[in-house]
Coordinates of N, CA and C in Angstrom, one line a residue:
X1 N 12.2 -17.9 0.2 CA 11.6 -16.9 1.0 C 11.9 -17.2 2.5
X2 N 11.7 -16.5 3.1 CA 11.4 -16.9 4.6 C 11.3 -17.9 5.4
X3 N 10.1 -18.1 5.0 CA 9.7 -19.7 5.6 C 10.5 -20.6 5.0
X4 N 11.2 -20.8 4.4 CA 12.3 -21.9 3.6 C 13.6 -21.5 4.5
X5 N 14.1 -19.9 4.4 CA 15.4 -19.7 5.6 C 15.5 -20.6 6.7
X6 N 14.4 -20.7 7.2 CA 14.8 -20.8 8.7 C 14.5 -22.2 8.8
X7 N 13.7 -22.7 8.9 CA 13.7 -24.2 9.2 C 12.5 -24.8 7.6
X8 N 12.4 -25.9 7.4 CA 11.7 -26.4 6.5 C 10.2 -26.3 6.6
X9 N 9.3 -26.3 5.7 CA 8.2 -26.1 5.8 C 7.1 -27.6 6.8
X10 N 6.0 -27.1 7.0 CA 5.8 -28.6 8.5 C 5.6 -29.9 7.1
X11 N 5.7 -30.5 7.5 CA 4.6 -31.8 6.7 C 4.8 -32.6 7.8
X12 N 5.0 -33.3 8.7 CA 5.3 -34.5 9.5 C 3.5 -34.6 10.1
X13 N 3.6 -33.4 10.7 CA 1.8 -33.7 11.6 C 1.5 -32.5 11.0
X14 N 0.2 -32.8 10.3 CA -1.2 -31.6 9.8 C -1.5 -30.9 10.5
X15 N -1.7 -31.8 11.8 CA -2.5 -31.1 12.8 C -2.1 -30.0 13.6
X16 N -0.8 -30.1 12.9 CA 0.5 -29.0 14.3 C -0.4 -27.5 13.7
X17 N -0.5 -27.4 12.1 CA -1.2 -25.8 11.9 C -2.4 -25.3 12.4
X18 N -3.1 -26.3 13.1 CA -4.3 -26.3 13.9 C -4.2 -25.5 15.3
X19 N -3.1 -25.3 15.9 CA -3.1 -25.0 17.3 C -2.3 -23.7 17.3
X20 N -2.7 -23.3 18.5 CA -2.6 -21.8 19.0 C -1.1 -21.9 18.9
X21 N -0.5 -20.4 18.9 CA 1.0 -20.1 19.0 C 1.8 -20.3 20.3
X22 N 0.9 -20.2 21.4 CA 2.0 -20.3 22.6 C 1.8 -22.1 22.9
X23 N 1.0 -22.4 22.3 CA 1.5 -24.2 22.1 C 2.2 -24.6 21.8
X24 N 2.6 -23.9 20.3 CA 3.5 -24.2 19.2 C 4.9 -23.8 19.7
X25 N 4.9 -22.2 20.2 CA 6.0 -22.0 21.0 C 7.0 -23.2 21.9
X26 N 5.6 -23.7 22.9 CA 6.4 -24.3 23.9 C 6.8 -25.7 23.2
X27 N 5.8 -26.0 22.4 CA 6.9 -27.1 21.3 C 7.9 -27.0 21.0
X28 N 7.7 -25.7 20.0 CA 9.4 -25.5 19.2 C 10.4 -25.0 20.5
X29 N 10.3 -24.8 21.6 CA 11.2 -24.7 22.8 C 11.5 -26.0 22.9
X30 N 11.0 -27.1 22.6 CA 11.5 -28.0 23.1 C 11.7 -28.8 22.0
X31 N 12.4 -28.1 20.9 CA 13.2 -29.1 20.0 C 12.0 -29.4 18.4
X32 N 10.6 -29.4 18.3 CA 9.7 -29.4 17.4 C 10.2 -28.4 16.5
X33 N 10.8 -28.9 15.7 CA 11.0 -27.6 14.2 C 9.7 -27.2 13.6
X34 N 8.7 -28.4 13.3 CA 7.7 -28.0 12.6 C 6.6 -26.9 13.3
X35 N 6.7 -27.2 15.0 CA 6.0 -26.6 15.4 C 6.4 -24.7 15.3
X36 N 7.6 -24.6 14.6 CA 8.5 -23.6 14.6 C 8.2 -22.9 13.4
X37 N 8.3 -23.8 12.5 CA 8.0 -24.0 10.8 C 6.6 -22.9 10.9
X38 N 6.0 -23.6 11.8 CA 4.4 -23.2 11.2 C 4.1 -21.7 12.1
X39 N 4.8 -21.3 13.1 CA 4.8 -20.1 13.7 C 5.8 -18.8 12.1
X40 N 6.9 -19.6 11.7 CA 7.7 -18.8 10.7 C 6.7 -18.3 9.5
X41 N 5.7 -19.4 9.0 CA 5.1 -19.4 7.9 C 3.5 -18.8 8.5
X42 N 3.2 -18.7 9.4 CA 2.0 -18.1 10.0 C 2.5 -16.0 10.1
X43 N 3.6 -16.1 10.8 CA 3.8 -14.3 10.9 C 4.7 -13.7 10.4
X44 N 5.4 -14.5 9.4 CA 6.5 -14.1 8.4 C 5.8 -12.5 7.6
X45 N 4.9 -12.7 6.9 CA 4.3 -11.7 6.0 C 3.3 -10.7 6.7
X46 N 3.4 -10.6 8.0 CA 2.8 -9.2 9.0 C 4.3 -9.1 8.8
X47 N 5.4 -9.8 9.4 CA 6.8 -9.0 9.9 C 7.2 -8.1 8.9
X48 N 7.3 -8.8 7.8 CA 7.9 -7.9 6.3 C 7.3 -7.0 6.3
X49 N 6.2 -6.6 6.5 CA 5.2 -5.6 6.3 C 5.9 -4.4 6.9
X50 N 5.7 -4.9 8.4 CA 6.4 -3.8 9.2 C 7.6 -3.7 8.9
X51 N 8.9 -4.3 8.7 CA 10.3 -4.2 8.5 C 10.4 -3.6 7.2
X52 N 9.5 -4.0 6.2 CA 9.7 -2.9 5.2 C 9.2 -1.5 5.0
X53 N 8.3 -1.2 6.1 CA 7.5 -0.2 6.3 C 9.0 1.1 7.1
X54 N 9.6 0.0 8.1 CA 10.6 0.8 9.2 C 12.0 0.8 8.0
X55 N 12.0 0.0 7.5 CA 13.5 -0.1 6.6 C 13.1 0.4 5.0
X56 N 12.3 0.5 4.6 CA 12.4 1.3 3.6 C 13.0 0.4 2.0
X57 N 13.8 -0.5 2.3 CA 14.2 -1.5 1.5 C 13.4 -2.8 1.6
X58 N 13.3 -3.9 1.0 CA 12.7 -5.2 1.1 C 14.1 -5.6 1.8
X59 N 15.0 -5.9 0.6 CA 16.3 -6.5 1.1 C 17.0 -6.8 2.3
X60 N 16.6 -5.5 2.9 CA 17.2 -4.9 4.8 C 16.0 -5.4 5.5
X61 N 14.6 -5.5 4.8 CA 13.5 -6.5 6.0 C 13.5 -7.2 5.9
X62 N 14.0 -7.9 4.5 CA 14.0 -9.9 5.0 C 15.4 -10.4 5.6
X63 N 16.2 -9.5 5.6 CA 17.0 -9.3 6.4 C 16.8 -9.7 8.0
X64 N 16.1 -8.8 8.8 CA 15.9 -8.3 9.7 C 15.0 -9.7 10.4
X65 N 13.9 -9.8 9.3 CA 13.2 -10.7 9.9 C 13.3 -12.0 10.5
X66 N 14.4 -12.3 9.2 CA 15.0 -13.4 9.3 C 16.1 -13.5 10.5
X67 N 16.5 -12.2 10.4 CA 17.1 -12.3 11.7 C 16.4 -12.3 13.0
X68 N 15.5 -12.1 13.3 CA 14.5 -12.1 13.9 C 14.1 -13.3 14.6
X69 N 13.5 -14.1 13.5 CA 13.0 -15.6 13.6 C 14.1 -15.9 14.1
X70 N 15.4 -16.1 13.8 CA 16.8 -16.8 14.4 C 17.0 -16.3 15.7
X71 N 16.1 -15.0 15.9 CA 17.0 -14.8 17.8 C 15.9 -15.5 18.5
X72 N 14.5 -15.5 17.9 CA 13.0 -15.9 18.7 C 13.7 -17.6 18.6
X73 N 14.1 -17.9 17.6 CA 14.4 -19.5 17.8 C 15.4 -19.7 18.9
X74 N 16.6 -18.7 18.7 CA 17.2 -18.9 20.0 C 17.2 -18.8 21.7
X75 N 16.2 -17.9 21.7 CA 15.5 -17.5 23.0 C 14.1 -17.9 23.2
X76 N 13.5 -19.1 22.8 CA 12.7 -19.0 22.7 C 12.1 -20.2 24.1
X77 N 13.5 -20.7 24.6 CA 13.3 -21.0 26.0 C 13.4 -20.0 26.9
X78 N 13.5 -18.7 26.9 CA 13.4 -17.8 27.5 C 12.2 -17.1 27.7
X79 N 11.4 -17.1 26.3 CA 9.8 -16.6 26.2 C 8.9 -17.1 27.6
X80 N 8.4 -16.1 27.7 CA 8.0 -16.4 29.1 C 6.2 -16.5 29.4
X81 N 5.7 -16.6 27.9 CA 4.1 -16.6 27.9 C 3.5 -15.3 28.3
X82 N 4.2 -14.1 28.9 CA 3.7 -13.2 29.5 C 2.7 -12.4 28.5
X83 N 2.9 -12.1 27.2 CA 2.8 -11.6 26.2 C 2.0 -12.7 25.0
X84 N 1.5 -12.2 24.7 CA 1.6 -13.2 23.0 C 2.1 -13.7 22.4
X85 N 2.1 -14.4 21.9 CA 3.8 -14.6 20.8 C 3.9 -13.7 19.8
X86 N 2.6 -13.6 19.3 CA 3.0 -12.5 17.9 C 3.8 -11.2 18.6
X87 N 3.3 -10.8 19.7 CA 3.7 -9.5 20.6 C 4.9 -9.7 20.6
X88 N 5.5 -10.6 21.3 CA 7.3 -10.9 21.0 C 8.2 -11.0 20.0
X89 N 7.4 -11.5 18.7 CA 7.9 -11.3 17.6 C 7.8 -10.0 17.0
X90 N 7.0 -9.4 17.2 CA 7.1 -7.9 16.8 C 8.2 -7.1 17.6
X91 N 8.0 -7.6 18.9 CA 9.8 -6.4 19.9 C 10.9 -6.5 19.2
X92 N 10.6 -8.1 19.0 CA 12.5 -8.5 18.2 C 12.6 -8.0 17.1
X93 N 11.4 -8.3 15.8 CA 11.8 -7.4 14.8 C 11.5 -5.9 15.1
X94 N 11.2 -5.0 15.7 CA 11.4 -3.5 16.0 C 12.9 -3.6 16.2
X95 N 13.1 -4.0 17.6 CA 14.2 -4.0 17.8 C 15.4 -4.1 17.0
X96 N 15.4 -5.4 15.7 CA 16.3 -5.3 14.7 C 16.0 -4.3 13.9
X97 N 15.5 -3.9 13.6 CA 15.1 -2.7 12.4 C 16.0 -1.3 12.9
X98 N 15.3 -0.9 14.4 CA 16.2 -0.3 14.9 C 17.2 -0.3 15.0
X99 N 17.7 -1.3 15.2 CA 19.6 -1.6 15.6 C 19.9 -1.5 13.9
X100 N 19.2 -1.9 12.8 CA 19.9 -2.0 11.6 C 19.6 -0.3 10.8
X101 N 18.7 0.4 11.0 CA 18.8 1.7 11.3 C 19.8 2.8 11.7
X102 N 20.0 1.8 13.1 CA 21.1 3.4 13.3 C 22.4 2.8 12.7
X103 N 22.7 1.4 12.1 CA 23.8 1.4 11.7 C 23.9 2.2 10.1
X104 N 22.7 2.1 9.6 CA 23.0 2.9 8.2 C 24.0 4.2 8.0
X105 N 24.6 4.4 6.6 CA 25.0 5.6 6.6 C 24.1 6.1 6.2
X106 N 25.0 7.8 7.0 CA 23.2 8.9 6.9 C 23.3 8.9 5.2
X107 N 21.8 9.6 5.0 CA 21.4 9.8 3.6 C 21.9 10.9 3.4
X108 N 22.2 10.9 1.5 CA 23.4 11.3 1.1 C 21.7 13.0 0.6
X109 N 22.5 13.9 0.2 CA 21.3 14.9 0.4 C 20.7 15.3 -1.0
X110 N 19.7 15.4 -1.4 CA 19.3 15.7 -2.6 C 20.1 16.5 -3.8
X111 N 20.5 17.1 -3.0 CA 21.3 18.3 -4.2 C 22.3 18.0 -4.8
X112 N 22.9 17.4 -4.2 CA 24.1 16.2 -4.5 C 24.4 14.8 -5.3
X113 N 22.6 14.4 -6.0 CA 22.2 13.1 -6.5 C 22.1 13.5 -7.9
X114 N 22.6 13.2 -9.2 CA 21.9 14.1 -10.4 C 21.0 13.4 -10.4
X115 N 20.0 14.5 -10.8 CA 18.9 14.0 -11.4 C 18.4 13.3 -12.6
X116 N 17.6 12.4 -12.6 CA 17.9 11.2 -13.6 C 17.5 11.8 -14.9
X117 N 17.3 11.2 -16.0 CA 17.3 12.2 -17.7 C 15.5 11.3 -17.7
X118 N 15.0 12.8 -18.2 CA 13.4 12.6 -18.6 C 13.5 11.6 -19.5
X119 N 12.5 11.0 -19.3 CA 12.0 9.7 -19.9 C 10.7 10.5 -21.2
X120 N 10.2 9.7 -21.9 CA 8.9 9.7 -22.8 C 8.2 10.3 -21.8
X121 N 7.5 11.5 -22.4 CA 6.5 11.8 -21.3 C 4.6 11.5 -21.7
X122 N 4.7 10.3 -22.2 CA 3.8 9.5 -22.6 C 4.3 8.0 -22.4
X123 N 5.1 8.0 -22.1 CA 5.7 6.7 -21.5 C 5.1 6.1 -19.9
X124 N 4.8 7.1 -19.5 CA 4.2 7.0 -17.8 C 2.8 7.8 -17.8
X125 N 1.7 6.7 -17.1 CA 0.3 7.9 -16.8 C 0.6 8.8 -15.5
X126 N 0.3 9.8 -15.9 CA 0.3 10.5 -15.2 C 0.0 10.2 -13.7
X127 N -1.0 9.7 -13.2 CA -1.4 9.2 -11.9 C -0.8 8.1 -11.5
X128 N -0.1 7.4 -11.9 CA 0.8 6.5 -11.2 C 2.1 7.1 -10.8
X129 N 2.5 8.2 -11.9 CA 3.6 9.4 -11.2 C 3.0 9.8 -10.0
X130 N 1.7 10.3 -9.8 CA 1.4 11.1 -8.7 C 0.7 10.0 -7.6
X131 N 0.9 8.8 -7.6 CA 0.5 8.1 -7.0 C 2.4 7.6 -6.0
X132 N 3.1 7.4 -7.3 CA 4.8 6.9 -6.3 C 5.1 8.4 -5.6
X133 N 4.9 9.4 -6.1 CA 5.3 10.5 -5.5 C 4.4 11.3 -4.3
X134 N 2.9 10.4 -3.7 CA 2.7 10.6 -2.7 C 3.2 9.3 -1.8
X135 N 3.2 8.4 -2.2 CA 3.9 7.6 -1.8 C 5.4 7.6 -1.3
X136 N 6.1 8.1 -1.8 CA 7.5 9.1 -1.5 C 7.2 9.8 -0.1
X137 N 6.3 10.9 -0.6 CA 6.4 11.6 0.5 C 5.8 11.5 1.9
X138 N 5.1 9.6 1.6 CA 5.0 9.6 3.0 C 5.8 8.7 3.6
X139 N 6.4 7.8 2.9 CA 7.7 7.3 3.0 C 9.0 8.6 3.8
X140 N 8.4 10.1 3.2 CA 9.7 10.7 4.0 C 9.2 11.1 5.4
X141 N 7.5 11.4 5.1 CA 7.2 12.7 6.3 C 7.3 11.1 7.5
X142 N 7.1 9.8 7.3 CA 7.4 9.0 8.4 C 8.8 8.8 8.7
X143 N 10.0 9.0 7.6 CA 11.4 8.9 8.4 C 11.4 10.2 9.2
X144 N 11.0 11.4 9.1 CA 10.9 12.5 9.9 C 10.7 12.6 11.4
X145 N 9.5 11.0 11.6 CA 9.0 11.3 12.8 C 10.0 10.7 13.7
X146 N 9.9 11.0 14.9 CA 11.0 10.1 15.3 C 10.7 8.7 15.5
X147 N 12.0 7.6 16.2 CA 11.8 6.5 16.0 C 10.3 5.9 16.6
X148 N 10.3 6.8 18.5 CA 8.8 5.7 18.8 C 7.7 5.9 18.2
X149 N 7.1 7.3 17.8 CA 6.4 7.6 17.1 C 6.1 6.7 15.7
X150 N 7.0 6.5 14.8 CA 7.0 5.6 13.9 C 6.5 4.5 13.9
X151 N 7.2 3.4 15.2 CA 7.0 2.3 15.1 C 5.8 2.2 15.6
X152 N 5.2 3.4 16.6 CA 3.8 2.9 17.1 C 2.6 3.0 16.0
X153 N 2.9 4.0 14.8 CA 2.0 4.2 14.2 C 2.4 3.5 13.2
X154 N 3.3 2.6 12.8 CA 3.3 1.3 12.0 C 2.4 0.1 12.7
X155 N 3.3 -0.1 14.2 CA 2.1 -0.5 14.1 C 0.1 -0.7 14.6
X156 N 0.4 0.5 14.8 CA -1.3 0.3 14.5 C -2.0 0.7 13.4
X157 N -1.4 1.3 12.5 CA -1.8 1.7 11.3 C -1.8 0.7 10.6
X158 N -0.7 -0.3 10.1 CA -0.3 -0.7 9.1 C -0.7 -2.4 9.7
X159 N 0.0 -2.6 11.5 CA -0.1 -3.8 11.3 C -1.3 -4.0 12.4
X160 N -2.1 -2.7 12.3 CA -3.7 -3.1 13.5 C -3.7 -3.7 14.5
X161 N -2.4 -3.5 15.2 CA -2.2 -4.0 16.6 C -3.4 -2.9 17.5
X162 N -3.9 -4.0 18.7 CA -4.2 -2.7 19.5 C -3.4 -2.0 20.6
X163 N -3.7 -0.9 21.4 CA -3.0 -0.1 21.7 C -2.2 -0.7 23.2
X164 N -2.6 -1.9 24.0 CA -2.3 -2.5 25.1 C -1.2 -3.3 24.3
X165 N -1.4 -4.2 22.9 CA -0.4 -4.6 22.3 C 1.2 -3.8 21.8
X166 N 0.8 -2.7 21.6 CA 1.6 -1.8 21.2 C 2.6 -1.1 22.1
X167 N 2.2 -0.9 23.9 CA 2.8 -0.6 24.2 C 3.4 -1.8 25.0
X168 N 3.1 -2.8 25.0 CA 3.8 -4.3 24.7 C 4.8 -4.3 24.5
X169 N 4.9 -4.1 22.8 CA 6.0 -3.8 22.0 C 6.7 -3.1 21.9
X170 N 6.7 -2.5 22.8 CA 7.6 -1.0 23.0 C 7.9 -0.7 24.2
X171 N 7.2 -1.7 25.0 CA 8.0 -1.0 26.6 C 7.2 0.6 27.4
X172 N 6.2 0.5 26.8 CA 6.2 1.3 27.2 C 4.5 1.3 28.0
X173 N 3.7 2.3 28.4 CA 2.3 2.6 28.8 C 1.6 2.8 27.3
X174 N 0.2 2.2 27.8 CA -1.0 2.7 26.8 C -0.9 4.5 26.5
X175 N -0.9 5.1 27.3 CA -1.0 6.3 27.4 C 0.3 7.0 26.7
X176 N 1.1 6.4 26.8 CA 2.3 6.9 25.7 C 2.4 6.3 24.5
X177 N 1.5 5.2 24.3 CA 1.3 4.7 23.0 C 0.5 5.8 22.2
X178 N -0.8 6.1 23.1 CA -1.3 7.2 22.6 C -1.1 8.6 22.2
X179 N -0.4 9.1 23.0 CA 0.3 10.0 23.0 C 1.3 10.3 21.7
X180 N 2.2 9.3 21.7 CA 2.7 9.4 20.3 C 2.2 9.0 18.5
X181 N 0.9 8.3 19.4 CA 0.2 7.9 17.9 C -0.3 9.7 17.3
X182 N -1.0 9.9 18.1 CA -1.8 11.4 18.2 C -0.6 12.1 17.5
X183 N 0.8 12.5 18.1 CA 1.3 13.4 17.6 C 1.8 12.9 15.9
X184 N 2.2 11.6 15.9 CA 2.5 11.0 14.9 C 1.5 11.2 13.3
X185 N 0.5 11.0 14.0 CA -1.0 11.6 13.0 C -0.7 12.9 12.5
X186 N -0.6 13.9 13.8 CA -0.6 15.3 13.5 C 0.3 15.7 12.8
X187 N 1.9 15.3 12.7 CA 2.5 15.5 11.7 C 2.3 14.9 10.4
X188 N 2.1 13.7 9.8 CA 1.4 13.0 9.0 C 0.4 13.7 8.0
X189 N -0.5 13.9 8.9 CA -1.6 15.0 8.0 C -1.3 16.4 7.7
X190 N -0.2 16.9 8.9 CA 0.6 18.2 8.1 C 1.3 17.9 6.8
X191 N 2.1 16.9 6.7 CA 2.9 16.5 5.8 C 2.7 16.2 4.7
X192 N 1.4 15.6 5.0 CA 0.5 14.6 3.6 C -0.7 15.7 2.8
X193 N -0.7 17.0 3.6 CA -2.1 17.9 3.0 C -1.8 18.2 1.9
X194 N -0.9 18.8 1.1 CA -0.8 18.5 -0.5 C -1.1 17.9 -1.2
X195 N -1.2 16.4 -0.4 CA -1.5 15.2 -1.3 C -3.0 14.9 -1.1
X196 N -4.3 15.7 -0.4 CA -5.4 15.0 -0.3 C -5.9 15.5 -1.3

């Protein structure tokens, strides 16, 4: 998994998992793998969350994340404490998700897919069908939104950032954080009213 990619899990000092992240940071800035180790294995599983939430595949967010950890490891004498660290780690993986996003090819269009051959229809309960297929469709009404919209209401939705954090991660004002969460909702609950 993850934590195994990137550098080895800590064991040398216990105590390294004890201390705050921008400690650990300025460690692993200065050559401490474990102190690195234990930031990888601390916010590995928020990241996936969100990369698989923006990417839609597992495959393309451990992907991403992992790519992620390797740019934070490489810039990580650049980190400037201004921020949090978890706040940093979220820009970089948005940022990759995005950059691996627009490289996708576009999606190919429904009409064009056959559709797959009925199964037992006592083979499946009913409510786990209607459970993946609201699931589906919020999986689509969020590719719909656009990108900032998306990632802000990933993450405050999914990964309970607050809203000064958020536009952290995005570059942007609280008030445009808001702004796009609000509308981001509003289409959302347009999209999802069939399903309540």
């Amino acid at each position: 998994m993850i934590e195994n990619a990137v550098l080895p899990t800590p064991g040398r000092d216990p105590s390294v998992g004890d201390l705050p992240d921008r400690l650990l940071a300025v460690r692993a800035a200065e050559g401490d793998d474990d102190s690195f180790a234990v930031l990888v294995q601390r916010h590995s599983q928020s990241l996936l969350t969100l990369a698989r939430c923006m990417l839609g595949n597992p495959q393309d967010a451990e992907e991403a994340v992992q790519d992620a950890f390797i740019s934070a490891w490489r810039h990580l004498p650049e980190y400037r404490h201004g921020a949090e660290f978890h706040t940093w780690l979220y820009r970089i993986t948005v940022n990759r998700c995005q950059t691996m996003r627009r490289r996708r090819p576009p999606p190919v269009p429904l009409d064009t897919v056959a559709e797959p051959a009925a199964g037992d229809a006592w083979s499946q309960p009913a409510r786990a069908a209607e459970q993946d297929a609201a699931t589906a469709a919020l999986s689509c009404a969020l590719a719909e939104l656009d990108a900032g919209q998306r990632v802000c209401w990933l993450l405050r939705e999914v990964q309970g950032l607050p809203y000064g954090e958020i536009a952290n991660v995005t570059r942007t004002g609280e008030q445009t954080v808001r702004g796009r969460l609000f509308r981001a909702r509003r289409s959302l609950q347009e999209a999802m009213g069939p399903w309540r």
